[in-house]
């Protein structure tokens, strides 16, 4: 039962995330422009999730039927494998409901008007705007809509018919009440969900206005997603009990040590002041250099290519990394150490970890971009489209943020009994876990496995890409052509070499007998130094960026003269 409630919660998150952010944008701006692809994507996510929920509610009613009508055989029938299979089938039904829209809707012609009088992209108002034949889509939607509501409804009605007949046979009123109580939450959820679905799509009231249609659509999307967890938490004693136990466990497991002291460099005050000035200059230079690249790539039309789009993303990542590390480091140098809370410590590491993991995959994406540019030059812009590039960057960020999930979930619940001194320049996961007095084996294992994957996959892509690049370049007959081809990769190769050398030195294959001081220096190399050196490499070794810099400076000078 709770496994199915979990799946319902996942579906509700998908639905409300698909609808509400866009709705908030519409409310703030009194409307919003959306592309056809975005419109279809929004409806498809909604349609798949709602179709899945239809079948999941039917599965949950079947689960209640087995629990009440066959209690002795319940765990023999509702095995883990059986439950997973039912959920997978429900998701398959959900995704099958959008096949016609994925295949046919993008090929429709829309001649105008282009105003959808709705709160989100629903299929009915969208098809009303099409000037090509939509009869096939309408027919398939109607034909599929009936079984997608009829089948689950039939299962639910049959299940509860058998449940009622069985419960009425129970002699004691207490037993009947207890049996009915296990179904009450599900019945409320089913009633709200199907009432809104039937009111909006199957049997809409006569003379339903646009405003009423919008309100009903909000009820079956936003309201049901909001009310479901409330119903299951308020009306279910097991969930309420689990909530109380979790709160008590959290209170009991509060860390004895809540603050940590970052030691930094144990050196003389004069040297610390010198390092403070040095890192302040490096920080300002890094921010200015990366902002310059972001500005140039954004405003210069000649730089609106995939390669420079990826360089822009690298600059954003470098700004996040150095802003996460250096201001805190400057505070440590000025005060010969710094006190930091556990949450601040975890936040600092998570930002660093996500950005560095993103950079690992982004460098792999950039090597793939160079491979396509050199090995498939005629098809380069057909392969590396804007959509493709954005998708690759989004995937890289998703990989980056997935690397910190274990730390967000597990690290705040660790117990720290003392000491509380972290002999490092910033909060890194290894020195932090060394201070924990509770079991950290799971975190260590996940960090180790994910570390290998997050380094191995990008490294493999980079090595394979440059292997093909070298083989292709060697086939070029002229030395000038070979030199020109290699020059397009030189900046990327330098950045990759510096970044991966420091990562491997600190985490993957650390040198034997590495000291704390050496570890600190290497950690500065892969965080501060790489963020500082990247814009220098790309600006000094790239003629397009140098040209854009000169043109921008000339435009500014001319503007000042004219003023």
Coordinates of C-alpha atoms in Angstrom, one line a residue:
X1 CA 0.0 0.0 0.0
X2 CA 2.7 2.5 0.9
X3 CA 4.7 1.6 -2.1
X4 CA 1.7 2.6 -4.3
X5 CA 1.3 5.8 -2.2
X6 CA 5.0 6.6 -2.9
X7 CA 4.3 6.2 -6.7
X8 CA 1.3 8.5 -6.3
X9 CA 3.5 11.1 -4.7
X10 CA 6.0 10.9 -7.5
X11 CA 3.2 11.4 -10.1
X12 CA 1.9 14.4 -8.1
X13 CA 5.3 16.0 -8.1
X14 CA 5.6 15.5 -11.9
X15 CA 2.1 17.0 -12.4
X16 CA 2.5 20.1 -10.2
X17 CA 6.1 20.8 -11.4
X18 CA 4.8 20.6 -15.0
X19 CA 2.0 23.1 -14.3
X20 CA 2.7 25.5 -11.5
X21 CA 6.1 27.1 -12.5
X22 CA 4.7 28.0 -15.9
X23 CA 1.4 29.2 -14.2
X24 CA 3.4 31.5 -11.9
X25 CA 5.2 33.0 -14.9
X26 CA 1.8 33.6 -16.6
X27 CA 0.3 35.3 -13.5
X28 CA 3.4 37.5 -13.0
X29 CA 3.5 38.6 -16.7
X30 CA -0.3 38.6 -17.4
X31 CA 0.3 35.8 -20.0
X32 CA 3.3 34.0 -21.5
X33 CA 4.7 33.0 -24.9
X34 CA 5.4 29.3 -25.4
X35 CA 6.7 27.4 -28.4
X36 CA 4.8 24.5 -30.0
X37 CA 7.4 22.0 -28.7
X38 CA 7.2 23.4 -25.2
X39 CA 3.4 23.3 -25.4
X40 CA 3.4 19.6 -26.5
X41 CA 6.0 18.7 -23.9
X42 CA 3.9 20.3 -21.1
X43 CA 0.8 18.5 -22.2
X44 CA 2.6 15.1 -22.7
X45 CA 4.0 15.2 -19.2
X46 CA 0.6 16.0 -17.8
X47 CA -1.2 13.5 -19.9
X48 CA 1.2 10.6 -19.1
X49 CA 1.2 11.4 -15.4
X50 CA -2.6 11.7 -15.2
X51 CA -3.1 8.5 -17.2
X52 CA -0.7 6.7 -14.9
X53 CA -2.6 8.0 -11.9
X54 CA -5.9 6.6 -13.3
X55 CA -4.4 3.1 -13.5
X56 CA -2.5 3.5 -10.2
X57 CA -5.7 4.3 -8.3
X58 CA -7.2 1.2 -9.9
X59 CA -4.2 -0.8 -8.7
X60 CA -4.5 0.6 -5.2
X61 CA -8.2 -0.4 -5.1
X62 CA -7.2 -3.9 -6.2
X63 CA -4.6 -3.9 -3.4
X64 CA -7.3 -2.9 -0.9
X65 CA -9.6 -5.7 -2.3
X66 CA -6.8 -8.3 -1.7
X67 CA -6.1 -7.0 1.8
X68 CA -9.7 -7.2 2.9
X69 CA -11.1 -10.1 0.9
X70 CA -8.0 -12.3 1.0
X71 CA -6.1 -11.2 4.1
X72 CA -4.3 -14.5 4.6
X73 CA -3.0 -14.6 1.1
X74 CA -2.2 -10.8 0.9
X75 CA 1.6 -11.1 1.0
X76 CA 1.6 -14.1 -1.2
X77 CA -0.4 -12.2 -3.9
X78 CA 1.0 -8.7 -3.5
X79 CA 4.7 -9.6 -3.7
X80 CA 7.4 -7.0 -4.4
X81 CA 7.7 -8.3 -7.9
X82 CA 4.0 -8.2 -8.5
X83 CA 3.7 -4.6 -7.1
X84 CA 6.6 -3.3 -9.3
X85 CA 5.1 -5.0 -12.3
X86 CA 1.7 -3.3 -11.7
X87 CA 3.4 0.1 -11.4
X88 CA 5.5 -0.5 -14.5
X89 CA 2.4 -1.5 -16.5
X90 CA 0.6 1.7 -15.2
X91 CA 3.5 3.8 -16.4
X92 CA 3.5 2.1 -19.7
X93 CA -0.2 2.8 -20.1
X94 CA 0.5 6.4 -19.1
X95 CA 3.2 6.9 -21.7
X96 CA 1.2 5.0 -24.4
X97 CA -1.5 7.7 -24.0
X98 CA 0.9 10.4 -25.4
X99 CA 2.2 8.5 -28.5
X100 CA -0.4 10.0 -30.9
X101 CA 0.5 13.5 -29.7
X102 CA 4.3 12.9 -30.1
X103 CA 3.8 11.5 -33.6
X104 CA 1.0 13.7 -35.0
X105 CA 0.8 17.0 -33.2
X106 CA 4.3 18.5 -34.1
X107 CA 3.3 18.1 -37.8
X108 CA 0.1 20.1 -37.5
X109 CA 0.0 23.6 -39.2
X110 CA -1.0 26.6 -37.2
X111 CA -2.0 29.6 -39.3
X112 CA -3.4 31.9 -36.5
X113 CA -4.7 33.0 -34.2
X114 CA -2.1 31.9 -31.6
X115 CA -3.8 32.7 -28.3
X116 CA -4.6 29.7 -26.1
X117 CA -7.3 30.8 -23.6
X118 CA -6.2 28.4 -20.8
X119 CA -3.8 28.2 -17.9
X120 CA -1.6 25.6 -19.5
X121 CA -1.2 23.7 -22.8
X122 CA -4.1 21.3 -22.9
X123 CA -4.8 19.3 -26.1
X124 CA -8.3 20.6 -26.8
X125 CA -7.6 24.3 -26.9
X126 CA -4.4 23.6 -28.8
X127 CA -6.1 21.5 -31.5
X128 CA -8.7 24.3 -31.9
X129 CA -6.0 26.6 -33.3
X130 CA -4.8 24.1 -35.9
X131 CA -5.6 24.9 -39.6
X132 CA -4.7 21.3 -40.7
X133 CA -6.9 18.2 -40.3
X134 CA -7.1 17.1 -36.7
X135 CA -9.8 14.5 -37.1
X136 CA -7.3 11.6 -36.6
X137 CA -6.0 13.0 -33.4
X138 CA -9.4 13.8 -32.1
X139 CA -10.6 10.3 -33.0
X140 CA -7.6 8.6 -31.3
X141 CA -7.9 10.8 -28.2
X142 CA -11.6 10.0 -27.9
X143 CA -11.1 6.3 -28.5
X144 CA -8.1 6.0 -26.1
X145 CA -9.7 8.4 -23.5
X146 CA -12.7 6.1 -23.0
X147 CA -10.7 2.9 -22.1
X148 CA -8.2 4.9 -20.2
X149 CA -11.0 6.0 -17.9
X150 CA -13.4 3.1 -18.3
X151 CA -10.9 0.3 -17.5
X152 CA -9.6 1.8 -14.2
X153 CA -13.2 2.9 -13.2
X154 CA -14.4 -0.6 -13.8
X155 CA -11.6 -2.1 -11.7
X156 CA -12.3 0.4 -8.8
X157 CA -16.1 -0.2 -8.9
X158 CA -15.6 -4.0 -8.9
X159 CA -13.0 -4.0 -6.2
X160 CA -15.1 -1.9 -3.8
X161 CA -18.2 -3.9 -4.6
X162 CA -16.4 -7.1 -3.4
X163 CA -15.0 -5.1 -0.4
X164 CA -18.4 -3.9 0.7
X165 CA -19.9 -7.4 0.3
X166 CA -17.0 -8.8 2.4
X167 CA -17.1 -6.1 5.1
X168 CA -20.9 -6.5 5.6
X169 CA -20.3 -10.1 6.5
X170 CA -18.0 -9.1 9.4
X171 CA -20.2 -9.7 12.6
X172 CA -18.7 -6.9 14.8
X173 CA -19.2 -3.2 14.0
X174 CA -15.6 -2.5 15.2
X175 CA -14.3 -5.0 12.6
X176 CA -16.4 -3.4 9.9
X177 CA -15.3 0.1 10.9
X178 CA -11.6 -1.0 10.9
X179 CA -11.9 -2.6 7.5
X180 CA -13.6 0.5 6.0
X181 CA -11.0 2.8 7.5
X182 CA -8.2 1.2 5.5
X183 CA -10.0 2.3 2.3
X184 CA -11.2 5.8 3.4
X185 CA -8.1 7.7 2.3
X186 CA -8.1 6.0 -1.1
X187 CA -11.8 6.5 -1.6
X188 CA -11.5 10.3 -1.0
X189 CA -8.6 10.6 -3.4
X190 CA -10.4 8.5 -6.1
X191 CA -13.6 10.7 -5.6
X192 CA -11.8 14.0 -6.0
X193 CA -9.7 12.8 -9.0
X194 CA -12.4 11.1 -11.0
X195 CA -15.0 13.8 -10.3
X196 CA -12.8 16.5 -11.8
X197 CA -11.8 14.2 -14.8
X198 CA -15.4 13.3 -15.6
X199 CA -16.5 17.0 -15.1
X200 CA -13.9 18.3 -17.5
X201 CA -13.5 15.7 -20.2
X202 CA -16.1 12.9 -20.1
X203 CA -19.4 14.5 -19.1
X204 CA -18.8 18.3 -19.0
X205 CA -21.7 20.3 -17.6
X206 CA -23.9 22.1 -20.2
X207 CA -22.8 25.7 -20.9
X208 CA -19.4 25.3 -19.2
X209 CA -17.5 28.6 -19.5
X210 CA -13.8 29.1 -20.1
X211 CA -13.4 30.3 -16.5
X212 CA -15.1 27.2 -15.2
X213 CA -13.0 25.0 -17.4
X214 CA -9.8 26.6 -16.1
X215 CA -11.0 26.1 -12.4
X216 CA -11.8 22.4 -13.1
X217 CA -8.4 21.9 -14.8
X218 CA -6.7 23.4 -11.7
X219 CA -8.7 21.0 -9.5
X220 CA -7.6 17.9 -11.2
X221 CA -3.9 19.0 -11.5
X222 CA -2.9 21.3 -8.8
X223 CA -5.5 20.7 -6.1
X224 CA -5.4 16.9 -6.3
X225 CA -1.6 16.9 -6.2
X226 CA -1.8 19.2 -3.1
X227 CA -4.5 17.4 -1.3
X228 CA -3.3 13.8 -1.8
X229 CA -0.4 13.9 0.7
X230 CA -2.6 15.8 3.2
X231 CA -5.2 13.1 3.0
X232 CA -2.8 10.2 3.4
X233 CA -0.8 11.8 6.2
X234 CA -3.8 13.1 8.2
X235 CA -5.9 10.0 7.9
X236 CA -3.3 7.3 8.1
X237 CA -2.0 6.4 11.6
X238 CA 1.0 4.5 10.3
X239 CA 2.3 7.6 8.4
X240 CA 1.5 9.9 11.4
X241 CA 3.4 7.4 13.6
X242 CA 6.4 7.4 11.1
X243 CA 6.4 11.2 11.1
X244 CA 6.6 11.3 14.9
X245 CA 9.3 8.7 15.0
X246 CA 11.3 10.5 12.4
X247 CA 11.1 13.8 14.3
X248 CA 12.1 12.1 17.6
X249 CA 14.9 10.3 15.8
X250 CA 16.2 13.6 14.4
X251 CA 16.0 15.2 17.7
X252 CA 17.8 12.3 19.4
X253 CA 20.5 12.2 16.7
X254 CA 21.3 15.8 16.8
X255 CA 25.1 16.3 16.5
X256 CA 27.0 17.0 19.7
X257 CA 29.3 19.1 17.6
X258 CA 27.4 21.6 15.5
X259 CA 30.3 24.0 14.5
X260 CA 33.7 23.2 12.9
X261 CA 36.9 25.2 12.8
X262 CA 38.6 25.4 9.4
X263 CA 42.3 25.6 10.2
X264 CA 43.6 26.9 6.9
X265 CA 47.4 27.6 6.6
X266 CA 49.3 27.6 9.9
X267 CA 51.9 30.2 8.8
X268 CA 53.1 33.6 10.0
X269 CA 50.8 36.7 9.9
X270 CA 53.0 38.4 7.2
X271 CA 52.7 35.4 4.9
X272 CA 49.0 35.2 5.5
X273 CA 48.5 38.8 4.6
X274 CA 50.6 38.2 1.4
X275 CA 48.4 35.2 0.5
X276 CA 45.3 37.2 1.3
X277 CA 46.3 39.9 -1.2
X278 CA 47.3 37.3 -3.8
X279 CA 44.0 35.4 -3.6
X280 CA 42.0 38.6 -3.6
X281 CA 43.7 39.6 -6.9
X282 CA 43.2 36.1 -8.3
X283 CA 39.5 36.2 -7.3
X284 CA 38.9 39.6 -8.9
X285 CA 40.8 38.6 -12.0
X286 CA 38.9 35.3 -12.3
X287 CA 35.5 37.0 -11.9
X288 CA 36.4 39.7 -14.4
X289 CA 37.9 37.3 -16.9
X290 CA 34.9 34.9 -16.8
X291 CA 32.4 37.7 -16.9
X292 CA 34.3 39.1 -19.9
X293 CA 33.9 35.8 -21.7
X294 CA 30.2 35.5 -20.8
X295 CA 29.6 39.1 -22.0
X296 CA 31.6 38.7 -25.3
X297 CA 29.9 35.4 -26.1
X298 CA 26.5 36.9 -25.3
X299 CA 26.8 40.1 -27.3
X300 CA 29.0 39.1 -30.2
X301 CA 27.1 37.4 -33.0
X302 CA 30.2 35.7 -34.4
X303 CA 30.6 33.8 -31.1
X304 CA 27.0 32.4 -31.2
X305 CA 28.3 28.9 -32.0
X306 CA 28.3 25.6 -30.0
X307 CA 31.9 25.9 -29.0
X308 CA 31.6 29.3 -27.4
X309 CA 28.3 28.4 -25.8
X310 CA 30.1 25.6 -24.0
X311 CA 32.9 28.0 -23.1
X312 CA 30.3 30.3 -21.6
X313 CA 28.9 27.5 -19.5
X314 CA 32.5 26.7 -18.3
X315 CA 32.9 30.3 -17.2
X316 CA 29.6 30.2 -15.2
X317 CA 30.9 27.0 -13.5
X318 CA 34.2 28.6 -12.7
X319 CA 32.5 31.7 -11.2
X320 CA 30.4 29.3 -9.0
X321 CA 33.5 27.4 -7.9
X322 CA 35.7 30.3 -7.1
X323 CA 32.9 32.3 -5.3
X324 CA 32.2 29.2 -3.2
X325 CA 35.9 28.9 -2.1
X326 CA 37.8 32.2 -2.2
X327 CA 35.7 34.5 0.0
X328 CA 35.7 31.9 2.8
X329 CA 39.5 31.4 2.2
X330 CA 40.1 35.1 2.5
X331 CA 38.2 35.1 5.9
X332 CA 40.4 32.2 7.1
X333 CA 43.6 34.0 6.1
X334 CA 42.6 37.2 7.8
X335 CA 41.5 35.5 11.1
X336 CA 43.9 32.6 11.1
X337 CA 41.0 30.2 10.8
X338 CA 37.2 30.3 10.8
X339 CA 34.3 28.7 12.6
X340 CA 31.6 27.2 10.2
X341 CA 28.4 25.4 11.0
X342 CA 27.6 21.9 9.7
X343 CA 25.0 23.2 7.3
X344 CA 27.3 25.9 5.9
X345 CA 30.0 23.2 5.6
X346 CA 27.7 20.8 3.6
X347 CA 26.5 23.7 1.4
X348 CA 30.0 24.7 0.5
X349 CA 31.0 21.2 -0.4
X350 CA 27.8 20.6 -2.3
X351 CA 28.2 23.7 -4.5
X352 CA 31.8 22.7 -5.2
X353 CA 31.0 19.1 -5.9
X354 CA 28.1 19.9 -8.2
X355 CA 30.1 22.4 -10.2
X356 CA 33.2 20.2 -10.5
X357 CA 31.1 17.2 -11.5
X358 CA 29.3 19.4 -14.1
X359 CA 32.7 20.6 -15.4
X360 CA 33.9 17.0 -15.8
X361 CA 31.0 16.2 -18.1
X362 CA 31.1 19.6 -19.8
X363 CA 34.8 19.1 -20.8
X364 CA 33.7 15.7 -22.2
X365 CA 30.9 17.5 -24.1
X366 CA 33.4 20.0 -25.5
X367 CA 35.7 17.2 -26.7
X368 CA 32.7 15.7 -28.5
X369 CA 32.0 19.1 -30.0
X370 CA 35.6 19.2 -31.3
X371 CA 35.3 15.7 -32.6
X372 CA 32.2 16.6 -34.6
X373 CA 33.8 19.8 -35.9
X374 CA 36.9 18.1 -37.2
X375 CA 35.6 14.6 -38.1
X376 CA 32.2 15.7 -39.5
X377 CA 32.7 19.4 -40.5
X378 CA 29.9 19.4 -43.2
X379 CA 27.3 18.0 -40.7
X380 CA 28.6 20.1 -37.7
X381 CA 25.7 22.6 -37.5
X382 CA 23.1 19.8 -38.3
X383 CA 24.4 17.7 -35.4
X384 CA 25.3 20.5 -32.9
X385 CA 22.0 22.3 -33.1
X386 CA 21.0 24.8 -30.4
X387 CA 18.5 22.3 -28.9
X388 CA 21.2 19.6 -28.9
X389 CA 23.7 21.9 -27.1
X390 CA 21.2 23.0 -24.5
X391 CA 20.3 19.4 -23.9
X392 CA 23.9 18.4 -23.4
X393 CA 24.5 21.2 -20.9
X394 CA 21.3 20.4 -19.0
X395 CA 22.3 16.7 -18.8
X396 CA 25.8 17.8 -17.5
X397 CA 24.2 19.9 -14.8
X398 CA 21.8 17.0 -13.9
X399 CA 24.9 14.8 -13.5
X400 CA 26.5 17.5 -11.4
X401 CA 23.6 17.8 -9.0
X402 CA 23.1 14.0 -8.8
X403 CA 26.6 13.8 -7.4
X404 CA 25.5 15.6 -4.2
X405 CA 22.3 13.7 -3.5
X406 CA 24.0 11.3 -1.1
X407 CA 25.6 14.2 0.9
X408 CA 22.2 16.1 1.1
X409 CA 20.5 13.0 2.3
X410 CA 23.0 11.3 4.6
X411 CA 25.6 13.9 5.8
X412 CA 23.3 16.2 7.9
X413 CA 22.2 13.1 9.9
X414 CA 25.7 12.1 11.0
X415 CA 26.8 12.5 14.6
X416 CA 29.9 14.5 15.3
X417 CA 31.2 14.1 18.8
X418 CA 34.5 15.9 18.5
X419 CA 37.1 17.0 17.7
X420 CA 35.7 19.7 15.4
X421 CA 38.9 21.0 13.7
X422 CA 39.0 20.5 9.9
X423 CA 42.7 20.8 8.8
X424 CA 41.8 22.1 5.3
X425 CA 41.1 25.4 3.4
X426 CA 37.5 24.6 2.8
X427 CA 34.9 22.0 3.6
X428 CA 35.8 18.9 1.6
X429 CA 33.9 15.7 2.2
X430 CA 36.9 13.5 3.2
X431 CA 38.2 15.7 6.2
X432 CA 34.6 16.2 7.3
X433 CA 33.7 12.5 7.3
X434 CA 36.9 11.8 9.3
X435 CA 35.4 13.7 12.2
X436 CA 32.1 11.8 12.3
X437 CA 31.6 9.3 15.1
X438 CA 28.7 7.5 13.4
X439 CA 28.9 5.0 10.5
X440 CA 30.0 6.6 7.3
X441 CA 30.7 3.5 5.3
X442 CA 27.6 4.0 3.0
X443 CA 28.7 7.5 2.2
X444 CA 32.3 6.5 1.6
X445 CA 31.2 3.6 -0.7
X446 CA 28.8 5.8 -2.7
X447 CA 31.4 8.6 -3.0
X448 CA 34.0 6.1 -4.2
X449 CA 31.7 4.5 -6.7
X450 CA 30.3 7.8 -8.0
X451 CA 33.7 9.3 -8.1
X452 CA 35.0 6.5 -10.4
X453 CA 31.9 6.8 -12.6
X454 CA 32.0 10.6 -12.7
X455 CA 35.7 10.6 -13.8
X456 CA 35.7 7.4 -15.9
X457 CA 32.8 8.3 -18.2
X458 CA 34.0 11.8 -19.1
X459 CA 37.6 10.6 -19.4
X460 CA 36.5 7.8 -21.8
X461 CA 34.6 10.2 -23.9
X462 CA 37.5 12.6 -24.1
X463 CA 40.1 9.9 -24.9
X464 CA 37.8 8.4 -27.6
X465 CA 37.0 11.8 -29.1
X466 CA 40.7 12.8 -29.4
X467 CA 41.7 9.4 -30.7
X468 CA 39.3 9.9 -33.6
X469 CA 40.4 13.6 -34.0
X470 CA 44.1 12.6 -34.2
X471 CA 43.4 9.8 -36.7
X472 CA 41.3 12.3 -38.8
X473 CA 43.9 15.1 -38.6
X474 CA 46.8 12.8 -39.6
X475 CA 44.9 12.0 -42.8
X476 CA 45.0 15.7 -43.8
X477 CA 47.7 16.1 -46.5
X478 CA 49.0 19.6 -45.8
X479 CA 50.9 20.5 -42.6
X480 CA 49.0 23.8 -42.5
X481 CA 45.7 22.0 -42.4
X482 CA 46.8 19.7 -39.7
X483 CA 48.2 22.6 -37.6
X484 CA 44.9 24.5 -38.0
X485 CA 42.8 21.5 -37.0
X486 CA 45.0 20.9 -33.9
X487 CA 44.9 24.6 -33.0
X488 CA 41.1 24.4 -32.5
X489 CA 41.6 21.8 -29.8
X490 CA 44.7 23.2 -28.1
X491 CA 42.9 25.4 -25.6
X492 CA 40.5 22.6 -24.6
X493 CA 43.4 20.1 -24.2
X494 CA 45.3 22.5 -21.9
X495 CA 42.2 23.0 -19.7
X496 CA 41.4 19.3 -19.7
X497 CA 45.0 18.4 -18.8
X498 CA 45.2 20.8 -15.8
X499 CA 41.7 20.0 -14.5
X500 CA 42.1 16.2 -14.7
X501 CA 45.7 16.1 -13.4
X502 CA 44.7 17.9 -10.2
X503 CA 41.5 15.8 -9.8
X504 CA 43.4 12.6 -10.2
X505 CA 46.1 13.8 -7.9
X506 CA 43.7 14.7 -5.0
X507 CA 41.0 12.1 -5.3
X508 CA 41.4 9.3 -7.7
X509 CA 45.1 8.3 -7.5
X510 CA 46.7 10.4 -4.8
X511 CA 50.5 10.3 -4.5
X512 CA 52.0 8.1 -1.8
X513 CA 52.8 10.0 1.5
X514 CA 50.9 13.1 0.5
X515 CA 50.9 15.6 3.3
X516 CA 48.1 17.9 4.5
X517 CA 50.0 20.9 3.1
X518 CA 50.4 19.2 -0.3
X519 CA 46.7 18.2 -0.3
X520 CA 45.7 21.8 0.4
X521 CA 47.9 23.1 -2.5
X522 CA 46.5 20.5 -4.9
X523 CA 42.9 21.3 -3.9
X524 CA 43.7 25.0 -4.6
X525 CA 45.0 24.0 -8.0
X526 CA 41.8 22.2 -9.1
X527 CA 39.5 24.9 -7.7
X528 CA 41.0 28.3 -7.7
X529 CA 43.8 27.9 -10.2
X530 CA 41.8 26.2 -12.9
X531 CA 39.0 28.8 -12.5
X532 CA 41.6 31.5 -12.9
X533 CA 43.5 30.0 -15.8
X534 CA 40.5 29.0 -17.9
X535 CA 39.5 32.5 -19.2
X536 CA 43.2 33.3 -19.7
X537 CA 43.7 30.2 -21.9
X538 CA 40.6 30.8 -23.9
X539 CA 41.2 34.6 -24.4
X540 CA 44.9 34.4 -25.1
X541 CA 44.8 31.4 -27.4
X542 CA 41.6 32.1 -29.2
X543 CA 41.6 34.7 -32.1
X544 CA 37.8 35.0 -32.2
X545 CA 37.6 36.0 -28.6
X546 CA 40.6 38.4 -28.9
X547 CA 39.0 39.9 -32.0
X548 CA 35.7 40.3 -30.1
X549 CA 37.6 42.0 -27.2
X550 CA 39.2 44.5 -29.6
X551 CA 35.9 45.3 -31.3
X552 CA 34.1 45.7 -28.0
X553 CA 36.9 48.0 -26.7
X554 CA 36.7 50.0 -29.9
X555 CA 33.0 50.3 -29.7
X556 CA 33.2 51.5 -26.1
X557 CA 35.9 54.1 -27.0
X558 CA 33.9 55.4 -30.0
X559 CA 30.8 55.7 -27.7
X560 CA 32.8 57.6 -25.1
X561 CA 34.2 59.9 -27.9
X562 CA 30.8 60.6 -29.3
X563 CA 29.4 61.3 -25.8

